[in-house]
Coordinates of C-alpha atoms in Angstrom, one line a residue:
X19 CA 30.3 11.7 17.5
X20 CA 32.8 14.4 16.8
X21 CA 31.7 18.0 16.8
X22 CA 30.3 19.2 13.5
X23 CA 29.2 15.8 12.5
X24 CA 25.6 14.6 12.6
X25 CA 24.8 11.3 14.1
X26 CA 23.4 8.7 11.7
X27 CA 19.8 7.8 12.6
X28 CA 16.9 6.3 10.7
X29 CA 15.3 8.9 8.5
X30 CA 18.3 11.2 8.5
X31 CA 21.5 10.9 6.4
X32 CA 24.8 10.4 8.3
X33 CA 26.3 13.7 7.0
X34 CA 24.2 16.7 6.3
X35 CA 24.7 18.1 2.9
X36 CA 26.2 14.9 1.6
X37 CA 25.4 14.8 -2.2
X38 CA 25.5 11.0 -2.1
X39 CA 23.0 10.7 0.8
X40 CA 19.9 10.4 -1.4
X41 CA 21.6 7.7 -3.5
X42 CA 22.5 5.7 -0.3
X43 CA 19.0 6.2 1.1
X44 CA 17.5 5.0 -2.1
X45 CA 19.7 1.9 -2.0
X46 CA 18.8 1.3 1.6
X47 CA 15.1 1.7 0.9
X48 CA 15.4 -0.8 -2.0
X49 CA 17.2 -3.3 0.2
X50 CA 14.7 -2.9 3.1
X51 CA 11.8 -3.2 0.7
X52 CA 13.0 -6.7 -0.2
X53 CA 13.3 -7.7 3.4
X54 CA 10.5 -6.0 5.3
X55 CA 6.9 -7.1 5.3
X56 CA 4.9 -4.7 3.1
X57 CA 1.7 -5.6 4.8
X58 CA 2.6 -4.3 8.3
X59 CA 2.4 -0.6 9.1
X60 CA 5.7 -0.9 11.1
X61 CA 7.6 -2.0 8.0
X62 CA 6.0 0.6 5.8
X63 CA 6.5 3.3 8.4
X64 CA 10.2 2.5 8.6
X65 CA 10.7 2.7 4.8
X66 CA 8.6 5.9 4.6
X67 CA 10.7 7.5 7.5
X68 CA 13.9 6.7 5.7
X69 CA 12.6 8.0 2.4
X70 CA 11.3 11.3 3.9
X71 CA 14.6 11.8 5.8
X72 CA 16.7 11.1 2.8
X73 CA 14.4 13.2 0.5
X74 CA 13.8 10.4 -2.0
X75 CA 10.6 9.3 -3.7
X76 CA 9.6 5.7 -3.3
X77 CA 6.3 3.8 -4.0
X78 CA 5.4 4.5 -0.3
X79 CA 6.4 8.2 -0.2
X80 CA 5.8 11.0 -2.6
X81 CA 6.9 14.6 -3.3
X82 CA 3.9 16.7 -2.7
X83 CA 3.6 20.4 -3.2
X84 CA 1.3 21.9 -0.7
X85 CA -0.3 25.3 -1.5
X86 CA -1.9 26.4 1.7
X87 CA -2.3 25.5 5.4
X88 CA -5.6 23.6 4.8
X89 CA -3.8 21.2 2.5
X90 CA -0.9 20.8 5.0
X91 CA -3.4 20.0 7.8
X92 CA -5.2 17.5 5.5
X93 CA -1.9 15.8 4.7
X94 CA -1.0 15.6 8.4
X95 CA -4.4 14.0 9.2
X96 CA -4.0 11.5 6.3
X97 CA -0.5 10.7 7.5
X98 CA -1.8 9.7 10.9
X99 CA -4.7 7.5 9.6
X100 CA -4.6 3.7 9.7
X101 CA -5.0 3.5 5.9
X102 CA -2.2 6.0 5.2
X103 CA -0.5 3.6 2.7
X104 CA -3.7 2.8 0.8
X105 CA -4.1 5.8 -1.4
X106 CA -6.1 6.2 -4.5
X107 CA -4.0 6.7 -7.6
X108 CA -5.2 8.4 -10.7
X109 CA -4.2 6.6 -13.8
X110 CA -4.7 9.5 -16.2
X111 CA -6.8 7.2 -18.5
X112 CA -9.9 9.3 -17.7
X113 CA -8.3 12.4 -19.3
X114 CA -7.1 10.6 -22.4
X115 CA -10.1 8.4 -23.2
X116 CA -12.8 11.1 -22.9
X117 CA -11.7 14.2 -24.8
X118 CA -13.8 17.2 -24.7
X119 CA -15.9 18.4 -27.6
X120 CA -13.6 20.1 -30.1
X121 CA -16.1 22.9 -31.0
X122 CA -16.3 24.0 -27.3
X123 CA -12.8 25.4 -27.3
X124 CA -12.8 29.1 -27.2
X125 CA -9.3 30.3 -28.2
X126 CA -8.1 33.9 -28.7
X127 CA -5.4 34.4 -31.3
X128 CA -2.1 35.9 -30.1
X129 CA -0.9 39.2 -31.6
X130 CA 1.4 37.4 -34.0
X131 CA -1.5 35.3 -35.3
X132 CA -3.6 38.4 -35.8
X133 CA -0.8 39.9 -37.9
X134 CA -0.6 36.7 -40.0
X135 CA -4.4 36.6 -40.5
X136 CA -4.3 40.3 -41.6
X137 CA -1.4 39.6 -44.0
X138 CA -3.3 36.6 -45.5
X139 CA -6.5 38.7 -45.9
X140 CA -4.5 41.5 -47.5
X141 CA -2.9 39.1 -50.0
X142 CA -6.3 37.7 -50.8
X143 CA -7.8 41.1 -51.5
X144 CA -4.8 42.1 -53.7
X145 CA -5.1 38.8 -55.6
X146 CA -8.9 39.2 -56.2
X147 CA -8.4 42.8 -57.4
X148 CA -5.7 41.7 -59.8
X149 CA -8.0 39.1 -61.3
X150 CA -10.9 41.6 -61.7
X151 CA -9.0 44.5 -63.3
X152 CA -8.3 44.3 -67.0
X153 CA -4.7 44.8 -68.1
X154 CA -4.0 48.3 -69.4
X155 CA -0.7 47.5 -70.9
X156 CA -2.0 47.5 -74.5
X157 CA -1.3 50.7 -76.4
X158 CA -4.3 52.6 -77.8

């Protein structure tokens, strides 16, 4: 390997900073997914290692945003477990099929909405006064 070049290895693209490395990694992962046994941890570990090294998302890897150290430690423990590829997935059906009660929503209008409400109220008051006052345009 010449100086300045990175050696290609599983889980790491051949050239650091190569914009096509994620595309090549994704193609390699798709190829290996068709050949490797998805039931063995060795096959899944190899695919996962390539995906993480190439920074691509696959069905066996994910892009996770960790907020604090406790979450990072929990992810590290889960990554070492024997059932690391058997994760529970949320379908989102729970959120869409059981909406909350509509009257429990407590919303505060924004300043623009307050201005609009005041203008409507003012227009209503002006209209009601105009209907109550007799016209004084007739000469006496």
